[in-house]
């Protein structure tokens, strides 16, 4: 065979092998779709990756100023945020300037001010990683690691409605006590060699403090939303009664959504869809405690539902609490 013929035969064989692979091994059309999915997944993975220890490459703005500028009516941070890792790193490492009792909410927490005047919420570790919370779907203390995981799920799903959260180990003796207000300091106590505090809140009890291992306390640190974006609290239409034997209307009336749809802010704009998005998010994280939610103020219903307070999640991996999905199955099915 002449060289030219050989090249033609070789090309034909290669073409046949390529086609065989596509149609026989990969399954044709389906595989093209799955390759597209894989490419999209890899792209998403790359955009979600965070570099540990990242810092801002400029000194024009502080990490707090950068993050404050991200906030908009429908997102806490935009899709493209190359500085996200640097802001998270600052949250995890910036010096604590001041520490006070958390003055909002009913659960134990501390309000910290980080270097540069940035307010953050510190929710202390109460359970070991593998502790399973039994009982009512909203039972137990807050879970600090649930806040961290929920924030990352919010990123993965592309909602971008949860304030930024990191995990952080703080030394209570050297980082917190020297800058703590008297009110917070007065709630410190020792249990054996462990430093503990019980804070000031509705469910805060001296008999139920959060304790460090020695002086080191793990917790979640949530970036406070900028004060120029004041919040408005709303009762969640699918909230629970938290009373044994007393059902909320949605628990016995399957046409409840029809009533909700007639009430502002659910009768127009995106709010009802946000409630449904949140139900899916909460189902995935196992959060049955969204009794209230917050949006930005005075926006005529245009603001997103902010995914604040995801701490009552990931309590029991074996439990899928279907009732969390009620907004979805009552409004959409
Ligand atoms: N990152 C934040 N930015 C702005 N405000 C915040 C932030 N975190 C908490 N808050 C405010 O503090 C309130 C209480 O916070 P959070 O819901 O986390 O605490 P909680 O003790 O679990 O509350 P609850 O008892 O209502 O469940 C929120 O409703 C909100 O008004
Ligand atoms: Mg809560």
Tab-separated table of C-alpha atoms and ligand atoms in Angstrom:
chain	number	residue	atom	x	y	z
A	1	UNK	CA	0.000	0.000	0.000
A	2	UNK	CA	1.212	3.470	-0.831
A	3	UNK	CA	1.893	5.895	1.988
A	4	UNK	CA	-1.098	8.068	1.019
A	5	UNK	CA	-3.449	5.052	1.155
A	6	UNK	CA	-2.020	3.997	4.501
A	7	UNK	CA	-2.695	7.465	5.973
A	8	UNK	CA	-6.289	7.364	4.681
A	9	UNK	CA	-6.878	3.889	6.180
A	10	UNK	CA	-5.337	4.967	9.497
A	11	UNK	CA	-7.557	8.060	9.636
A	12	UNK	CA	-10.641	5.936	8.853
A	13	UNK	CA	-9.753	3.450	11.625
A	14	UNK	CA	-9.224	6.279	14.138
A	15	UNK	CA	-12.545	7.833	13.125
A	16	UNK	CA	-14.327	4.502	13.554
A	17	UNK	CA	-12.727	3.974	16.960
A	18	UNK	CA	-13.774	7.502	18.034
A	19	UNK	CA	-17.363	6.935	16.878
A	20	UNK	CA	-17.482	3.542	18.568
A	21	UNK	CA	-16.342	5.094	21.825
A	22	UNK	CA	-18.953	7.860	21.641
A	23	UNK	CA	-21.873	5.650	20.599
A	24	UNK	CA	-21.082	2.309	22.182
A	25	UNK	CA	-19.064	3.032	25.310
A	26	UNK	CA	-20.354	6.473	26.353
A	27	UNK	CA	-23.930	5.975	25.194
A	28	UNK	CA	-24.229	8.667	22.498
A	29	UNK	CA	-26.521	11.605	23.209
A	30	UNK	CA	-26.714	10.866	26.925
A	31	UNK	CA	-22.977	11.022	27.250
A	32	UNK	CA	-22.802	14.382	25.464
A	33	UNK	CA	-25.257	15.653	28.071
A	34	UNK	CA	-23.331	14.085	30.902
A	35	UNK	CA	-20.085	15.550	29.568
A	36	UNK	CA	-21.765	18.953	29.506
A	37	UNK	CA	-22.959	18.373	33.081
A	38	UNK	CA	-19.486	17.339	34.126
A	39	UNK	CA	-17.968	20.441	32.523
A	40	UNK	CA	-20.558	22.650	34.247
A	41	UNK	CA	-19.867	20.857	37.522
A	42	UNK	CA	-16.107	21.305	37.196
A	43	UNK	CA	-16.637	25.007	36.382
A	44	UNK	CA	-18.840	25.396	39.461
A	45	UNK	CA	-16.310	23.502	41.567
A	46	UNK	CA	-13.523	25.805	40.399
A	47	UNK	CA	-15.567	28.921	41.124
A	48	UNK	CA	-16.385	27.622	44.631
A	49	UNK	CA	-12.788	26.799	45.537
A	50	UNK	CA	-11.295	28.941	48.288
A	51	UNK	CA	-7.624	29.424	49.020
A	52	UNK	CA	-6.737	29.026	52.678
A	53	UNK	CA	-4.982	32.066	54.185
A	54	UNK	CA	-5.840	34.356	51.239
A	55	UNK	CA	-5.366	38.096	51.648
A	56	UNK	CA	-6.614	41.076	49.684
A	57	UNK	CA	-4.139	41.984	46.981
A	58	UNK	CA	-4.755	45.702	47.548
A	59	UNK	CA	-4.994	47.966	50.567
A	60	UNK	CA	-7.564	50.365	49.115
A	61	UNK	CA	-10.365	48.871	51.175
A	62	UNK	CA	-10.598	46.672	54.254
A	63	UNK	CA	-12.109	43.182	53.852
A	64	UNK	CA	-15.172	44.507	55.688
A	65	UNK	CA	-15.644	47.351	53.203
A	66	UNK	CA	-15.290	44.916	50.311
A	67	UNK	CA	-17.952	42.591	51.750
A	68	UNK	CA	-20.291	45.469	52.652
A	69	UNK	CA	-20.304	46.574	49.025
A	70	UNK	CA	-21.381	43.133	47.866
A	71	UNK	CA	-24.757	43.343	49.578
A	72	UNK	CA	-27.755	44.009	47.360
A	73	UNK	CA	-31.519	43.553	47.645
A	74	UNK	CA	-31.336	39.985	46.281
A	75	UNK	CA	-27.912	38.742	47.336
A	76	UNK	CA	-25.460	39.012	50.204
A	77	UNK	CA	-22.533	38.488	47.838
A	78	UNK	CA	-22.359	38.280	44.050
A	79	UNK	CA	-21.505	35.307	41.865
A	80	UNK	CA	-17.995	36.507	41.065
A	81	UNK	CA	-16.179	37.271	44.294
A	82	UNK	CA	-12.456	36.662	43.899
A	83	UNK	CA	-11.946	38.348	47.281
A	84	UNK	CA	-14.266	35.949	49.144
A	85	UNK	CA	-11.421	33.790	50.467
A	86	UNK	CA	-9.625	36.889	51.796
A	87	UNK	CA	-12.754	38.132	53.585
A	88	UNK	CA	-13.360	34.682	55.111
A	89	UNK	CA	-9.718	34.538	56.172
A	90	UNK	CA	-10.073	37.945	57.843
A	91	UNK	CA	-13.169	36.663	59.684
A	92	UNK	CA	-11.201	33.676	60.904
A	93	UNK	CA	-8.087	35.552	61.994
A	94	UNK	CA	-8.729	39.259	62.710
A	95	UNK	CA	-8.001	40.373	66.275
A	96	UNK	CA	-11.028	40.586	68.555
A	97	UNK	CA	-11.398	44.235	69.662
A	98	UNK	CA	-14.430	43.814	71.895
A	99	UNK	CA	-16.706	41.025	73.140
A	100	UNK	CA	-20.214	41.409	74.488
A	101	UNK	CA	-23.282	39.325	75.149
A	102	UNK	CA	-25.337	38.690	72.021
A	103	UNK	CA	-28.234	41.037	72.569
A	104	UNK	CA	-30.567	39.602	69.932
A	105	UNK	CA	-32.232	36.210	69.625
A	106	UNK	CA	-32.958	33.618	72.295
A	107	UNK	CA	-29.880	31.344	72.029
A	108	UNK	CA	-26.445	31.652	73.605
A	109	UNK	CA	-24.030	33.652	71.494
A	110	UNK	CA	-21.535	36.483	71.811
A	111	UNK	CA	-21.278	39.652	69.817
A	112	UNK	CA	-17.668	40.340	68.845
A	113	UNK	CA	-16.119	43.357	67.213
A	114	UNK	CA	-13.135	42.489	65.041
A	115	UNK	CA	-10.157	44.681	64.196
A	116	UNK	CA	-11.436	47.561	62.056
A	117	UNK	CA	-14.772	47.777	63.856
A	118	UNK	CA	-16.554	44.849	62.167
A	119	UNK	CA	-19.390	43.283	64.187
A	120	UNK	CA	-19.709	39.485	64.035
A	121	UNK	CA	-21.834	36.895	65.798
A	122	UNK	CA	-20.006	34.118	67.627
A	123	UNK	CA	-22.001	30.916	68.204
A	124	UNK	CA	-20.093	28.535	70.459
A	125	UNK	CA	-19.656	24.811	69.930
A	126	UNK	CA	-22.057	22.838	72.114
A	127	UNK	CA	-21.840	19.334	70.638
A	128	UNK	CA	-19.140	17.040	69.314
A	129	UNK	CA	-19.177	16.505	65.534
A	130	UNK	CA	-20.918	13.127	65.653
A	131	UNK	CA	-23.537	13.993	68.288
A	132	UNK	CA	-27.039	13.109	67.080
A	133	UNK	CA	-29.816	15.407	68.271
A	134	UNK	CA	-32.965	13.384	69.016
A	135	UNK	CA	-36.468	14.576	69.743
A	136	UNK	CA	-38.491	17.352	68.125
A	137	UNK	CA	-37.104	18.461	64.738
A	138	UNK	CA	-36.092	21.773	66.328
A	139	UNK	CA	-34.636	20.219	69.493
A	140	UNK	CA	-31.267	20.953	71.028
A	141	UNK	CA	-28.802	23.785	71.229
A	142	UNK	CA	-27.542	25.701	68.216
A	143	UNK	CA	-24.920	23.904	66.143
A	144	UNK	CA	-22.026	26.196	65.200
A	145	UNK	CA	-20.790	23.881	62.428
A	146	UNK	CA	-24.295	23.891	60.923
A	147	UNK	CA	-23.903	27.639	60.358
A	148	UNK	CA	-20.653	27.013	58.488
A	149	UNK	CA	-21.977	24.141	56.375
A	150	UNK	CA	-25.231	25.971	55.573
A	151	UNK	CA	-23.278	28.982	54.317
A	152	UNK	CA	-21.354	26.776	51.894
A	153	UNK	CA	-24.520	25.014	50.715
A	154	UNK	CA	-25.992	28.475	50.076
A	155	UNK	CA	-22.973	29.125	47.821
A	156	UNK	CA	-23.237	25.774	46.057
A	157	UNK	CA	-26.925	26.258	45.315
A	158	UNK	CA	-26.198	29.756	44.032
A	159	UNK	CA	-28.697	31.414	46.381
A	160	UNK	CA	-26.047	33.680	47.951
A	161	UNK	CA	-28.556	34.754	50.616
A	162	UNK	CA	-26.663	33.665	53.748
A	163	UNK	CA	-24.280	36.044	55.510
A	164	UNK	CA	-20.633	34.949	55.400
A	165	UNK	CA	-19.654	32.389	58.053
A	166	UNK	CA	-16.403	30.727	59.111
A	167	UNK	CA	-15.378	28.367	61.869
A	168	UNK	CA	-12.907	29.808	64.351
A	169	UNK	CA	-11.019	28.650	67.400
A	170	UNK	CA	-10.754	31.440	69.976
A	171	UNK	CA	-8.733	31.491	73.154
A	172	UNK	CA	-11.170	32.676	75.813
A	173	UNK	CA	-8.446	33.753	78.251
A	174	UNK	CA	-6.203	35.690	75.882
A	175	UNK	CA	-8.571	36.811	73.088
A	176	UNK	CA	-11.960	37.308	74.730
A	177	UNK	CA	-11.695	38.020	78.467
A	178	UNK	CA	-9.323	41.032	78.150
A	179	UNK	CA	-11.761	42.782	75.783
A	180	UNK	CA	-15.062	41.516	77.226
A	181	UNK	CA	-17.746	43.796	78.663
A	182	UNK	CA	-18.560	43.358	82.355
A	183	UNK	CA	-21.865	41.806	81.405
A	184	UNK	CA	-20.216	39.044	79.383
A	185	UNK	CA	-17.379	38.610	81.891
A	186	UNK	CA	-19.864	38.086	84.707
A	187	UNK	CA	-21.100	34.934	82.936
A	188	UNK	CA	-17.684	33.240	82.785
A	189	UNK	CA	-17.046	30.224	85.000
A	190	UNK	CA	-14.763	27.202	85.199
A	191	UNK	CA	-15.790	23.560	84.875
A	192	UNK	CA	-12.724	21.578	85.875
A	193	UNK	CA	-9.937	22.912	83.647
A	194	UNK	CA	-12.346	24.229	81.036
A	195	UNK	CA	-13.315	27.887	80.690
A	196	UNK	CA	-17.036	28.372	80.045
A	197	UNK	CA	-19.540	31.193	79.613
A	198	UNK	CA	-23.313	31.256	79.628
A	199	UNK	CA	-24.026	34.721	78.196
A	200	UNK	CA	-27.293	36.593	78.439
A	201	UNK	CA	-30.329	35.482	76.493
A	202	UNK	CA	-33.747	33.900	76.946
A	203	UNK	CA	-32.337	30.356	77.016
A	204	UNK	CA	-29.032	31.275	78.718
A	205	UNK	CA	-28.593	29.461	82.043
A	206	UNK	CA	-25.675	29.357	84.440
A	207	UNK	CA	-26.320	25.610	84.658
A	208	UNK	CA	-25.914	25.204	80.861
A	209	UNK	CA	-22.793	27.115	79.837
A	210	UNK	CA	-20.821	26.558	76.638
A	211	UNK	CA	-17.392	25.243	77.557
A	212	UNK	CA	-14.040	25.455	75.846
A	213	UNK	CA	-11.574	22.589	75.813
A	214	UNK	CA	-9.217	24.214	78.261
A	215	UNK	CA	-9.158	27.797	76.995
A	216	UNK	CA	-9.757	27.088	73.321
A	217	UNK	CA	-13.354	27.411	72.200
A	218	UNK	CA	-14.545	26.486	68.745
A	219	UNK	CA	-17.420	28.445	67.273
A	220	UNK	CA	-18.901	29.977	64.163
A	221	UNK	CA	-18.263	33.586	63.246
A	222	UNK	CA	-20.932	35.263	61.095
A	223	UNK	CA	-20.304	38.580	59.431
A	224	UNK	CA	-22.854	41.192	60.548
A	225	UNK	CA	-24.787	42.700	57.649
A	226	UNK	CA	-24.009	46.385	56.994
A	227	UNK	CA	-26.086	48.833	59.058
A	228	UNK	CA	-27.074	50.643	55.841
A	229	UNK	CA	-29.200	47.543	55.109
A	230	UNK	CA	-31.571	47.456	58.103
A	231	UNK	CA	-33.544	44.267	58.568
A	232	UNK	CA	-37.239	43.650	58.889
A	233	UNK	CA	-38.499	40.628	60.798
A	234	UNK	CA	-41.452	38.578	59.519
A	235	UNK	CA	-43.350	35.719	61.057
A	236	UNK	CA	-42.780	32.698	58.818
A	237	UNK	CA	-46.167	31.635	57.402
A	238	UNK	CA	-45.174	27.977	57.845
A	239	UNK	CA	-43.797	28.465	61.371
A	240	UNK	CA	-44.425	25.817	64.027
A	241	UNK	CA	-46.391	26.457	67.217
A	242	UNK	CA	-43.677	24.932	69.454
A	243	UNK	CA	-46.530	23.726	71.672
A	244	UNK	CA	-47.226	20.067	72.182
A	245	UNK	CA	-50.623	19.075	70.844
A	246	UNK	CA	-51.211	22.442	69.143
A	247	UNK	CA	-50.953	22.383	65.376
A	248	UNK	CA	-50.316	25.358	63.122
A	249	UNK	CA	-52.881	25.831	60.344
A	250	UNK	CA	-50.515	24.576	57.632
A	251	UNK	CA	-50.243	21.275	59.523
A	252	UNK	CA	-53.908	20.395	59.069
A	253	UNK	CA	-55.085	22.544	56.133
A	254	UNK	CA	-53.640	21.427	52.799
A	255	UNK	CA	-55.147	24.452	51.027
A	256	UNK	CA	-53.283	26.805	53.394
A	257	UNK	CA	-51.085	28.131	50.580
A	258	UNK	CA	-54.159	29.572	48.839
A	259	UNK	CA	-54.697	31.783	51.901
A	260	UNK	CA	-51.012	32.768	52.043
A	261	UNK	CA	-51.030	33.725	48.367
A	262	UNK	CA	-53.657	36.367	49.098
A	263	UNK	CA	-51.622	38.029	51.879
A	264	UNK	CA	-48.936	40.653	51.291
A	265	UNK	CA	-45.989	40.264	50.760
A	266	UNK	CA	-46.836	36.823	49.310
A	267	UNK	CA	-49.495	38.073	46.892
A	268	UNK	CA	-46.955	39.693	44.540
A	269	UNK	CA	-43.218	39.719	43.869
A	270	UNK	CA	-40.691	37.017	44.690
A	271	UNK	CA	-41.346	36.479	48.411
A	272	UNK	CA	-43.450	33.327	48.193
A	273	UNK	CA	-40.917	31.766	45.812
A	274	UNK	CA	-38.169	32.741	48.263
A	275	UNK	CA	-40.092	30.963	51.032
A	276	UNK	CA	-40.224	27.861	48.805
A	277	UNK	CA	-36.487	28.113	47.972
A	278	UNK	CA	-35.847	28.391	51.693
A	279	UNK	CA	-37.975	25.306	52.379
A	280	UNK	CA	-35.789	23.300	49.978
A	281	UNK	CA	-32.634	24.719	51.550
A	282	UNK	CA	-33.925	23.988	55.056
A	283	UNK	CA	-34.944	20.454	54.094
A	284	UNK	CA	-31.413	19.766	52.844
A	285	UNK	CA	-29.812	21.104	56.030
A	286	UNK	CA	-32.522	19.676	58.320
A	287	UNK	CA	-33.615	23.021	59.759
A	288	UNK	CA	-37.149	22.911	61.148
A	289	UNK	CA	-36.721	26.088	63.174
A	290	UNK	CA	-37.382	28.935	60.733
A	291	UNK	CA	-40.100	30.464	62.898
A	292	UNK	CA	-39.291	33.983	61.675
A	293	UNK	CA	-37.211	35.272	58.826
A	294	UNK	CA	-35.703	38.593	57.899
A	295	UNK	CA	-35.676	40.649	54.727
A	296	UNK	CA	-34.295	44.101	54.103
A	297	UNK	CA	-36.544	46.900	55.328
A	298	UNK	CA	-39.104	48.928	53.399
A	299	UNK	CA	-38.588	47.305	50.081
A	300	UNK	CA	-42.206	46.599	49.202
A	301	UNK	CA	-41.528	42.850	49.148
A	302	UNK	CA	-38.675	43.040	46.611
A	303	UNK	CA	-35.936	41.977	49.011
A	304	UNK	CA	-34.742	38.401	49.276
A	305	UNK	CA	-35.504	36.280	52.288
A	306	UNK	CA	-32.127	36.403	54.052
A	307	UNK	CA	-30.874	32.980	55.159
A	308	UNK	CA	-29.916	34.158	58.644
A	309	UNK	CA	-29.699	31.718	61.547
A	310	UNK	CA	-29.121	28.226	60.189
A	311	UNK	CA	-27.828	26.909	63.491
A	312	UNK	CA	-30.604	24.412	64.219
A	313	UNK	CA	-29.525	22.222	61.320
A	314	UNK	CA	-27.580	19.023	60.671
A	315	UNK	CA	-28.800	17.606	63.992
A	316	UNK	CA	-29.654	14.124	62.737
A	317	UNK	CA	-28.346	12.882	59.394
A	318	UNK	CA	-30.719	9.883	59.484
A	319	UNK	CA	-33.826	12.043	59.688
A	320	UNK	CA	-35.480	13.677	56.658
A	321	UNK	CA	-38.081	16.004	58.151
A	322	UNK	CA	-40.578	16.093	55.296
A	323	UNK	CA	-42.780	18.738	56.914
A	324	UNK	CA	-40.025	21.317	56.263
A	325	UNK	CA	-41.036	21.059	52.595
A	326	UNK	CA	-44.657	22.078	53.277
A	327	UNK	CA	-44.372	25.418	51.403
A	328	UNK	CA	-43.187	23.465	48.342
A	329	UNK	CA	-45.765	20.675	48.361
A	330	UNK	CA	-48.646	22.850	49.473
A	331	UNK	CA	-48.037	25.631	46.932
A	332	UNK	CA	-46.622	23.769	43.944
A	333	UNK	CA	-48.178	20.305	43.810
B	1	LIG	N1	-25.059	38.518	60.588
B	1	LIG	C1	-26.053	39.291	61.029
B	1	LIG	N2	-26.263	40.510	60.498
B	1	LIG	C2	-27.254	41.295	60.932
B	1	LIG	N3	-28.110	40.948	61.920
B	1	LIG	C3	-27.954	39.750	62.478
B	1	LIG	C4	-26.925	38.866	62.071
B	1	LIG	N4	-26.994	37.731	62.811
B	1	LIG	C5	-28.033	37.910	63.632
B	1	LIG	N5	-28.611	39.113	63.444
B	1	LIG	C6	-29.765	39.648	64.162
B	1	LIG	O1	-29.865	39.002	65.400
B	1	LIG	C7	-31.064	38.235	65.461
B	1	LIG	C8	-30.801	36.949	66.215
B	1	LIG	O2	-29.843	36.184	65.570
B	1	LIG	P1	-30.058	34.622	65.391
B	1	LIG	O3	-31.365	34.420	64.711
B	1	LIG	O4	-28.860	34.043	64.775
B	1	LIG	O5	-30.145	34.187	66.903
B	1	LIG	P2	-31.074	33.146	67.657
B	1	LIG	O6	-30.739	33.266	69.076
B	1	LIG	O7	-30.965	31.824	67.022
B	1	LIG	O8	-32.507	33.748	67.373
B	1	LIG	P3	-33.887	32.987	67.541
B	1	LIG	O9	-34.053	32.717	68.966
B	1	LIG	O10	-34.875	33.998	67.022
B	1	LIG	O11	-33.814	31.751	66.712
B	1	LIG	C9	-31.475	38.012	64.005
B	1	LIG	O12	-32.854	37.811	63.901
B	1	LIG	C10	-31.021	39.329	63.378
B	1	LIG	O13	-31.953	40.367	63.634
B	2	LIG	MG1	-32.217	30.482	66.198
